[in-house]
Coordinates of C-alpha atoms in Angstrom, one line a residue:
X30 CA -91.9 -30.5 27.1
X31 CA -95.6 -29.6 26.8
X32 CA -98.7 -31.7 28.2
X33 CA -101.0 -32.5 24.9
X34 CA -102.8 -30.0 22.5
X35 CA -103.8 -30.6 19.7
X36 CA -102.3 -30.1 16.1
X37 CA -103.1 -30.6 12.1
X38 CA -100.7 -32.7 10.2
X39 CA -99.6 -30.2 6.9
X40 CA -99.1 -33.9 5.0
X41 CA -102.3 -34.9 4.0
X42 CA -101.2 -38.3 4.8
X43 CA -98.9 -39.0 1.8
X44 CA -99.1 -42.3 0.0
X45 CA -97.6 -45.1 1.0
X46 CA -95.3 -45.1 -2.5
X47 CA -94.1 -41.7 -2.5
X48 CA -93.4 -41.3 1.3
X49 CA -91.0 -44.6 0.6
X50 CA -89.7 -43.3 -2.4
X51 CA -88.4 -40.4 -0.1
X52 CA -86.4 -42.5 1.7
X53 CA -82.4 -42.7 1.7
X54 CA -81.6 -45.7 -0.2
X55 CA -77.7 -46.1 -0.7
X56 CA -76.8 -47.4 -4.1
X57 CA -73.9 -47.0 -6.8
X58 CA -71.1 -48.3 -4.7
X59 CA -69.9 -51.0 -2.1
X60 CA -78.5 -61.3 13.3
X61 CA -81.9 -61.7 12.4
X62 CA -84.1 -64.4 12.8
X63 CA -84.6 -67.5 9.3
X64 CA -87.1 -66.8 7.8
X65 CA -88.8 -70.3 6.5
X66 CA -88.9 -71.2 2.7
X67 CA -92.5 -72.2 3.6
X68 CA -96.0 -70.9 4.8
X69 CA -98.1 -73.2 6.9
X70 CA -101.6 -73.5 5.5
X71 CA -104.8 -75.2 6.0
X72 CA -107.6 -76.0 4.7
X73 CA -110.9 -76.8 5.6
X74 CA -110.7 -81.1 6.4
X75 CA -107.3 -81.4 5.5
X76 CA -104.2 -81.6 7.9
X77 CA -101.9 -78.5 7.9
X78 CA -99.2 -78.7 4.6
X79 CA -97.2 -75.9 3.4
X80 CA -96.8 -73.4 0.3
X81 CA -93.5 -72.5 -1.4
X82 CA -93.0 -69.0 -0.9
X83 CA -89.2 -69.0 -2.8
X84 CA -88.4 -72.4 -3.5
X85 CA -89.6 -73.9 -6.4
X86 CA -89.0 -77.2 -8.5
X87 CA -89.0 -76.7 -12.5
X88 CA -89.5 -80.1 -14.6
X89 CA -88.4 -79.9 -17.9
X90 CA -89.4 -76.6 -20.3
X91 CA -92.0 -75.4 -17.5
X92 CA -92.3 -71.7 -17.6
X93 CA -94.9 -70.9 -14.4
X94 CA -94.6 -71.8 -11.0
X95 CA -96.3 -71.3 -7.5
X96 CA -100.1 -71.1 -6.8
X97 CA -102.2 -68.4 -5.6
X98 CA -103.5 -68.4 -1.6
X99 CA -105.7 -66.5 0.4
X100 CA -105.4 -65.1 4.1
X101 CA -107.9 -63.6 6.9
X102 CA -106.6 -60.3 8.3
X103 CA -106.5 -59.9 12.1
X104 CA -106.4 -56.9 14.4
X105 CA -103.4 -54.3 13.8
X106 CA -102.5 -56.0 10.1
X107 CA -100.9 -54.1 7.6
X108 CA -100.3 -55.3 3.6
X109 CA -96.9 -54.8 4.2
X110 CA -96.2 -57.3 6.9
X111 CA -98.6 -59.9 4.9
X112 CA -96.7 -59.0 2.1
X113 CA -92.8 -59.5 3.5
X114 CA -93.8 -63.1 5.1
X115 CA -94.9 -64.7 2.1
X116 CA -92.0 -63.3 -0.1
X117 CA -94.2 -60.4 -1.9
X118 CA -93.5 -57.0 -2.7
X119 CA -95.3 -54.1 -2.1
X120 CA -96.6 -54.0 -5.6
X121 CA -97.4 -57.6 -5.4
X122 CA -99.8 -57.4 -2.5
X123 CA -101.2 -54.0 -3.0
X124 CA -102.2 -54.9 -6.9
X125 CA -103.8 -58.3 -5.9
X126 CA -105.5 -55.9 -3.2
X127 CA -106.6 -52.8 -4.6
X128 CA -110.2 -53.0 -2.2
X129 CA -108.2 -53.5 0.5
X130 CA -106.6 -50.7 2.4
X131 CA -102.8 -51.2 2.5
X132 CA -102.2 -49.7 6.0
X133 CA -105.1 -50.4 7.9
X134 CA -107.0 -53.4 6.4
X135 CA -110.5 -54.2 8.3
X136 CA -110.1 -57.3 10.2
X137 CA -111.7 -60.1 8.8
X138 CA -110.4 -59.2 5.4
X139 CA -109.1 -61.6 2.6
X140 CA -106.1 -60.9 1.1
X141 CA -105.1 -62.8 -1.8
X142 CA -101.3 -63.6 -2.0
X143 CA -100.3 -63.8 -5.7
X144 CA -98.1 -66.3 -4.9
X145 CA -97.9 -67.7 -8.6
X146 CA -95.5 -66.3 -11.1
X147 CA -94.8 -66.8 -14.7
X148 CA -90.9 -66.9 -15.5
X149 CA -89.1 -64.6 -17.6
X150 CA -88.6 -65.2 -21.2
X151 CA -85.2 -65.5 -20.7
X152 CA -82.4 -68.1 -21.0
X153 CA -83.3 -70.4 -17.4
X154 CA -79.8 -69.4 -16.1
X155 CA -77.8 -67.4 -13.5
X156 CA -79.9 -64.7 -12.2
X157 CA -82.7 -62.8 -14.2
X158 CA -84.3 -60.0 -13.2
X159 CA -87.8 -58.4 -14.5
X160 CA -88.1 -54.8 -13.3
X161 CA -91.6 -54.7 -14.7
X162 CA -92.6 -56.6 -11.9
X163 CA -89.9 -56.1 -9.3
X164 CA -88.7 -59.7 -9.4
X165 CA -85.8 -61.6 -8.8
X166 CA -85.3 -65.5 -10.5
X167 CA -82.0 -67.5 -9.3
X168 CA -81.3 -70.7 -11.5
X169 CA -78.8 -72.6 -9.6
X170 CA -76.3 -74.1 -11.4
X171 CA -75.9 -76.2 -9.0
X172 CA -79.3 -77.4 -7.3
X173 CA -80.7 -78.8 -11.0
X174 CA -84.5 -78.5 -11.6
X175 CA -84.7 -75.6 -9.0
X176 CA -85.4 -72.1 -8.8
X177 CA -85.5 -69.4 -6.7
X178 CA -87.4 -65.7 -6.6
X179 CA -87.4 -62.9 -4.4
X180 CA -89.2 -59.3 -4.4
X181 CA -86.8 -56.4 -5.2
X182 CA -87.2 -52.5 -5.1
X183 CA -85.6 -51.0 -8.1
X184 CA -84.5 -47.2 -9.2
X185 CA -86.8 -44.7 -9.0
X186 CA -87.6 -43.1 -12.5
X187 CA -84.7 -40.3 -12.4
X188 CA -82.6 -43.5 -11.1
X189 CA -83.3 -46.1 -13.2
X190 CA -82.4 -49.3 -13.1
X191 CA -80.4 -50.4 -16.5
X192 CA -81.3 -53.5 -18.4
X193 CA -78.7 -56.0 -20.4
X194 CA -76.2 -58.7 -19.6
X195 CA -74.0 -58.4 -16.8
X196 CA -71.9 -60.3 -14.0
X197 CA -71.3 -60.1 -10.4
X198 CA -67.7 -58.9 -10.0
X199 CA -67.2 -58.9 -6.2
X200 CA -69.2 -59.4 -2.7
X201 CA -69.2 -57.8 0.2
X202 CA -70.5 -59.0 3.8
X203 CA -70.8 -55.6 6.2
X204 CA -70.3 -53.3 3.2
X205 CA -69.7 -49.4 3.8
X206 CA -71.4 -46.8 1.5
X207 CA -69.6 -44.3 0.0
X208 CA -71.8 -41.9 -0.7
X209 CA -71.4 -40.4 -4.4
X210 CA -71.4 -36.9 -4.8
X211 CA -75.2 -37.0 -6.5
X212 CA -76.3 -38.1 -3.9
X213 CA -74.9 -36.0 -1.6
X214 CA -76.4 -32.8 -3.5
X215 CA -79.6 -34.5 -3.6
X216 CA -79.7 -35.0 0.6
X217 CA -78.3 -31.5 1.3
X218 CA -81.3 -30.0 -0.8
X219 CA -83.4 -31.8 1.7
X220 CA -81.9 -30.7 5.2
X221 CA -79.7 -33.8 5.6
X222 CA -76.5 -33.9 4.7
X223 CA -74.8 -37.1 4.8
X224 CA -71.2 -38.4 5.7
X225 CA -68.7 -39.5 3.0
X226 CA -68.7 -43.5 4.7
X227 CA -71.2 -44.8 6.7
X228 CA -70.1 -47.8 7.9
X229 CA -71.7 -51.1 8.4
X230 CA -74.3 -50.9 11.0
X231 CA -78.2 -50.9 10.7
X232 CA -77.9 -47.6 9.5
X233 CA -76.2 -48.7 6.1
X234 CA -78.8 -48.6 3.1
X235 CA -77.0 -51.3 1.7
X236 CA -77.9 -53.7 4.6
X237 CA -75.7 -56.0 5.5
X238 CA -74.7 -57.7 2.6
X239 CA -73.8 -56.4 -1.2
X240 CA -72.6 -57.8 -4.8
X241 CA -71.3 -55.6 -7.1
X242 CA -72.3 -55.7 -10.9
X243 CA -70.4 -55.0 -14.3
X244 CA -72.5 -52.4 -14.7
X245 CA -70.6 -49.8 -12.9
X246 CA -71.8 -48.2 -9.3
X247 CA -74.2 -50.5 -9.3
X248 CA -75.3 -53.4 -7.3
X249 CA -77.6 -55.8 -5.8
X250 CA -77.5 -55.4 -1.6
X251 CA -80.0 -55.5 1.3
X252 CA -81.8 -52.6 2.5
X253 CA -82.3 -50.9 6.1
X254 CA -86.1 -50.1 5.0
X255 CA -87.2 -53.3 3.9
X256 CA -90.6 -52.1 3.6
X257 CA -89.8 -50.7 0.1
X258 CA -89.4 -54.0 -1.2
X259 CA -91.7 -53.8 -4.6
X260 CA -91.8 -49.8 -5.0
X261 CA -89.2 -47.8 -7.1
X262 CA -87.2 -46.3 -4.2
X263 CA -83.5 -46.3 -4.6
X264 CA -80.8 -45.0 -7.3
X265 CA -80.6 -47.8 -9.6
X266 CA -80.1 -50.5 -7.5
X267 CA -81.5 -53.6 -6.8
X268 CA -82.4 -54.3 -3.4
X269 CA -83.7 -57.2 -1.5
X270 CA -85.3 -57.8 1.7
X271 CA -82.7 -58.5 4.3
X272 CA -83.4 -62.3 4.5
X273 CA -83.8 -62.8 1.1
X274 CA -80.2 -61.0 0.3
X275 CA -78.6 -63.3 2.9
X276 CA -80.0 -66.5 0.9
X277 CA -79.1 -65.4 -2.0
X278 CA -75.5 -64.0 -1.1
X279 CA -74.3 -67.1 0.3
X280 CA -75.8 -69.4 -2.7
X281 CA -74.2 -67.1 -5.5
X282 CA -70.8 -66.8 -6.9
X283 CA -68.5 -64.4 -8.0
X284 CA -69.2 -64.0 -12.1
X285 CA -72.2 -65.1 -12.1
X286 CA -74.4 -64.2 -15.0
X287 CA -77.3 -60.9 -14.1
X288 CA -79.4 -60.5 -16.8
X289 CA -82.4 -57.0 -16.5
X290 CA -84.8 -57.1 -18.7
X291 CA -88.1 -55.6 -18.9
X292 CA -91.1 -57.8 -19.6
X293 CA -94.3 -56.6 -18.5
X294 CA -96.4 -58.7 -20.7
X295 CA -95.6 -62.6 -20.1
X296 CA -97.2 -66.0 -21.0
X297 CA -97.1 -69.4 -20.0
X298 CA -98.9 -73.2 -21.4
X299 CA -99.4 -74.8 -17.7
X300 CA -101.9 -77.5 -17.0
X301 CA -103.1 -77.6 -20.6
X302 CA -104.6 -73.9 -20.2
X303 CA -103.0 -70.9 -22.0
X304 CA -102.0 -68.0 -18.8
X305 CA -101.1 -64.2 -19.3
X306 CA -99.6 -62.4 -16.4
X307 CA -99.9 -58.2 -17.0
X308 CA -98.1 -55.9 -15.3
X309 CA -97.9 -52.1 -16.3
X310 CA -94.8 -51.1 -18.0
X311 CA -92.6 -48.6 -16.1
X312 CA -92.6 -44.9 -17.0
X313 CA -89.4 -45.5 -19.0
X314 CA -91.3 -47.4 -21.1
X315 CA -94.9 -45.6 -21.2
X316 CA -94.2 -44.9 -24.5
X317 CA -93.2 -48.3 -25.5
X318 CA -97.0 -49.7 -24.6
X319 CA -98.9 -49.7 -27.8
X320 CA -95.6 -52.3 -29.5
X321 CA -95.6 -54.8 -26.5
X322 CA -99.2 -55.2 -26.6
X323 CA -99.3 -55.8 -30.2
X324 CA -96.3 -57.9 -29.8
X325 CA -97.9 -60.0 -27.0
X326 CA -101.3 -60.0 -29.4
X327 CA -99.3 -61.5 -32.2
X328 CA -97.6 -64.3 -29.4
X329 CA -101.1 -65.2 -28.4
X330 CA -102.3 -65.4 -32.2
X331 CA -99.1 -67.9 -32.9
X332 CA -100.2 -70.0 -29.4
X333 CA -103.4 -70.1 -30.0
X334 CA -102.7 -72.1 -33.7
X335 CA -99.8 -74.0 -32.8
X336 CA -102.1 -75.3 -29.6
X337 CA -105.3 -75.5 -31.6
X338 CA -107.0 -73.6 -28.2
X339 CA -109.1 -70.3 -28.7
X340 CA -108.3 -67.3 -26.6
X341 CA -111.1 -65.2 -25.1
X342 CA -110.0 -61.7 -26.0
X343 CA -112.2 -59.8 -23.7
X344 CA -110.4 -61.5 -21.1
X345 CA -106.6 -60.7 -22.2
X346 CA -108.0 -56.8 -22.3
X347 CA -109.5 -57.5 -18.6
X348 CA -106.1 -58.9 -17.8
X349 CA -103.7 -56.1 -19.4
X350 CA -106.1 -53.4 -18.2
X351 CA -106.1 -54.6 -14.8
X352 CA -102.1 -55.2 -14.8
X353 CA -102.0 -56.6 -11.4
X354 CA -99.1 -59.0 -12.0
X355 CA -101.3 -62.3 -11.3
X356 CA -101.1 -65.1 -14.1
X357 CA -104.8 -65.4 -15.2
X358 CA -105.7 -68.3 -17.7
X359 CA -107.7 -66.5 -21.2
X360 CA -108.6 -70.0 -23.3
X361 CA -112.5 -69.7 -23.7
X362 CA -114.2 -71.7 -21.0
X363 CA -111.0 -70.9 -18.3
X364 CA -112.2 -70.0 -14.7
X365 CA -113.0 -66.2 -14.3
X366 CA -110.8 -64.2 -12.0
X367 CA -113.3 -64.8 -9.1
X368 CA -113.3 -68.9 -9.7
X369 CA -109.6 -68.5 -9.2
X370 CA -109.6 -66.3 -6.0
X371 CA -112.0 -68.7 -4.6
X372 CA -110.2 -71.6 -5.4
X373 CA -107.1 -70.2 -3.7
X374 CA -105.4 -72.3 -0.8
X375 CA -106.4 -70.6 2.2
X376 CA -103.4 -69.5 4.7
X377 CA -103.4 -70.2 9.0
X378 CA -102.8 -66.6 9.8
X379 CA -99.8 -67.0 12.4
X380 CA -99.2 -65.7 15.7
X381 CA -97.1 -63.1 14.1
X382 CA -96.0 -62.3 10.7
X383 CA -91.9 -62.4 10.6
X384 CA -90.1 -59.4 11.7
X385 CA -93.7 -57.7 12.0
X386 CA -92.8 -53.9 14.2
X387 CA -94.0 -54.0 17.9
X388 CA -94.7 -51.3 19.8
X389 CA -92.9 -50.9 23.5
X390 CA -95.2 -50.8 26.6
X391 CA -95.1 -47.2 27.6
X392 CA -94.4 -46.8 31.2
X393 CA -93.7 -43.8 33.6
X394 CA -91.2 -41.0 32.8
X395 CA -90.6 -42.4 28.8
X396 CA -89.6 -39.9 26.8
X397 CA -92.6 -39.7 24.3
X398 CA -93.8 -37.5 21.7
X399 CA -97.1 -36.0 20.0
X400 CA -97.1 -36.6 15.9
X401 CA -100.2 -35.5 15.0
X402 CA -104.4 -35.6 16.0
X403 CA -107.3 -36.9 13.7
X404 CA -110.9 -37.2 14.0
X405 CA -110.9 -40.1 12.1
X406 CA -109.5 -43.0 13.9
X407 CA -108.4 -45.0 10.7
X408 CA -106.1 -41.9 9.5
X409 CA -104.6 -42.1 12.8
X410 CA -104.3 -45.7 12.4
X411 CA -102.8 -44.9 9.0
X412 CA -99.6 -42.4 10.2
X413 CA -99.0 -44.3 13.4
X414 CA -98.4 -47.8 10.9
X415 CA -96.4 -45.9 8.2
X416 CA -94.0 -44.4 11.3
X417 CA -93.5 -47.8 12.4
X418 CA -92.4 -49.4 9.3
X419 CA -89.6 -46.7 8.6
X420 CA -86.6 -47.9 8.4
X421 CA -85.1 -48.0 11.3
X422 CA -88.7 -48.2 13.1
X423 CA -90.1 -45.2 14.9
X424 CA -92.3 -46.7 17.7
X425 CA -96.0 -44.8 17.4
X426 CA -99.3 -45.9 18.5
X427 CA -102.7 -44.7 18.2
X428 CA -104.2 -43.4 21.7
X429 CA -107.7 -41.7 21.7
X430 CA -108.3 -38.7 23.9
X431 CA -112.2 -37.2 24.0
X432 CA -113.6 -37.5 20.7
X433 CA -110.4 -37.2 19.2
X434 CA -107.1 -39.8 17.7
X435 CA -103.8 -39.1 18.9
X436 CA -100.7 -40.5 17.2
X437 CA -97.7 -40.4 20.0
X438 CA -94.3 -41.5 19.2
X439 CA -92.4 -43.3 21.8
X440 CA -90.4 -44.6 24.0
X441 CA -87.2 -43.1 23.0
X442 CA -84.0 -43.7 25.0
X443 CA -82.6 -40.5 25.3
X444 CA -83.3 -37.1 24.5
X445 CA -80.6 -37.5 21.2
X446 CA -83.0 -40.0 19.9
X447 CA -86.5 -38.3 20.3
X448 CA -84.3 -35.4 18.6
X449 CA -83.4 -37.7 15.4
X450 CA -86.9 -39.2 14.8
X451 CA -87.9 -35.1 15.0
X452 CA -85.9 -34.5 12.4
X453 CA -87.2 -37.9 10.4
X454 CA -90.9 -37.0 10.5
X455 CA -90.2 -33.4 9.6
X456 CA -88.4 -34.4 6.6
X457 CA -90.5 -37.2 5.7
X458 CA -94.4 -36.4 6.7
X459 CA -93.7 -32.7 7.0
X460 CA -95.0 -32.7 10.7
X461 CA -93.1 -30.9 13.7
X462 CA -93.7 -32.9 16.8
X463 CA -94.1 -32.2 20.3
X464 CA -92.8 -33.8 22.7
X465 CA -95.0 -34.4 26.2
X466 CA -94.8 -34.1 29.5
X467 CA -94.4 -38.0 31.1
X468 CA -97.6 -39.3 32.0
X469 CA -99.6 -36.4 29.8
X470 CA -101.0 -38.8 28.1
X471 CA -103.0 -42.5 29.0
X472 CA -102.9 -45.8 26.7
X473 CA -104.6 -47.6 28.3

């Protein structure tokens, strides 16, 4: 062990996206806290009511639900962490945010939570899936005039997730992963080779629960980095965030309809008012761009007689350039973008967001380690928030020494451990850290 010196990070700080994208996510074969269907909210004179977050009622041919909110960042915030306790994605809360810095967000900020979602134009049955914007919509058969939507991460482009009609053949609490053979290849090209099982545990990519589709070697399952939820990270499958897999799990049924599509242009008549949620296509479908817009042009054209309304077609080009996923209304006369955001409900922020990472105390003799030095205390900031929403967490925290930012790691268990999160960051960030002498280094 060494006492601290200083050292460059090689990284350059890689992107949020492409350092998850990295990440081992198990697909292509087979106790935490509730998390509440509901956000507490106030506003200002009225007594504290709640905002669906998953649960929503449909009354007869309604094709949009949910409402857009708003909420204050505190101290030590992170998108990610806003974005996983309201039921958004990544994509979701980082496209409603694209001012706002997704790892370390200036306190004080407002943070829009697109918490409004126009339904796929799909049969209203079974489960649909829209990978253009990494969303999951559960009709139950059984709970009539309800439905239900989660965030999901999706196949990355050499991985992608198919579309069409499938079925959910079997399910699986505590799955294994048997790890096929390409993906194997692709981990031993990296430095880590993997087993042939690994077992159920929270080292599992599939999480803790798993439903196998028609569609063979692949599935929908839970994740062990839940903070890829709304990114392209894993081979073709869907996953969910580990609560939301658990709902759903237990409220499906074996051979129950799946149906992928890909709709990144969709519209919805709500509240007498014409709405057009964008989001950009997925590479697969680049190409494809120029037809859906001039399909969704022609839809609009066919509305806008049928409805006698007239659409403002700056607008629709504002809302399919910007492509951030949030229903916007385009009639003539509608509320601009800004009328909207400032109309949104505004949140409480709570005493902590759910399953938000928390750093150990450090105290004498922990085994701790030395990830990189900045001059700039927001890149710091940056790396020691991405390391502690891997999957499993590496504990970091940002501790300034002279006119400099360190990022240490720690406390590890045992030197085994400190050893394995070595290896992580090397793979991941391309950084070899040090590890320090106890009581190198002060936090306070």
């Amino acid at each position: 062990m060494t006492n601290i010196k200083l050292i460059t990070p090689s990284y350059g700080l890689l992107p949020g996206v492409i350092l998850f994208s990295l990440l081992v996510s198990g697909c292509q074969t087979i106790p935490m806290q509730p998390v509440p269907e509901t956000a507490t909210v106030v506003s200002p004179g009225v007594a504290p009511e709640s905002i669906a977050t998953h649960e929503f009622e449909l009354i007869g041919d309604q094709n949009m639900i949910g409402t857009l909110a708003t909420i204050d960042t505190r101290e030590n915030d992170t998108l990610s962490d806003i974005a996983r306790h309201f039921g958004l994605g990544y994509n979701d809360i980082t496209q409603a945010n694209p001012a706002i810095a997704a790892w370390t967000p200036k306190p004080g900020s407002r943070v829009l939570l697109p918490l409004s979602f126009i339904l796929p134009d799909s049969p209203h049955q079974g489960i649909i899936l829209n990978l253009a914007n990494m969303r999951l919509f559960y009709y139950p058969k059984k709970e009539s005039g309800k439905i239900y939507t989660y965030p999901v991460g999706i196949g990355r482009q050499d991985w992608n997730t198919p579309t069409g009609v499938t079925y959910i053949t079997t399910k699986k609490a505590n799955p294994s992963w048997y790890v096929p053979d390409s993906i194997h290849k692709e981990h031993a090209k990296i430095g880590d080779p993997l087993p042939a099982v690994i077992g159920p545990g929270p080292d599992n990519p599939l999480g803790f629960y798993a439903m196998n589709l028609g569609f063979e070697r692949y599935l929908i399952h839970g994740t062990n980095k839940p903070y890829g939820i709304g990114m392209q990270i894993s081979h073709g499958c869907v996953q969910l965030y580990p609560e939301d897999i658990e709902t759903l799990f237990r409220k499906v049924a074996v051979g129950m309809q799946v149906r992928i599509v890909h709709q990144p242009y969709l519209t919805a008549w709500h509240d007498n008012s014409l709405y057009l949620e964008a989001n950009e296509p997925l590479s697969k479908w680049s190409g494809d761009k120029a037809r859906l817009k001039k399909k969704l042009l022609q839809e609009l054209r066919q509305i806008s007689t049928e409805k006698g309304v007239t659409v403002d077609w700056a607008k629709v080009d504002r809302v399919i350039e910007r492509s951030d996923g949030i229903p916007t209304p385009i009639l003539l006369q509608s509320p601009s973008e800004m009328k909207m955001a400032e109309s949104a409900i505004l949140i409480k922020h709570p005493d902590r967001f759910y399953q938000q990472p928390v750093v150990g105390e450090l105290k004498n003799n922990d085994l701790t380690a030395l990830v990189a030095s900045f001059n700039s205390e927001i890149e710091a900031q940056k790396l020691a928030a991405m390391l502690m929403h891997q999957g499993p967490m590496i504990p970091a925290r940002k501790v300034q020494k002279d006119n400099n930012y360190l990022v240490i790691a720690g406390p590890f268990k045992s030197k085994k451990e400190l050893k394995s999160v070595a290896k992580r960051v090397r793979m991941y960030f391309e950084i070899d850290i040090e590890p320090l002498k106890p009581d190198s280094v002060s936090v306070n």
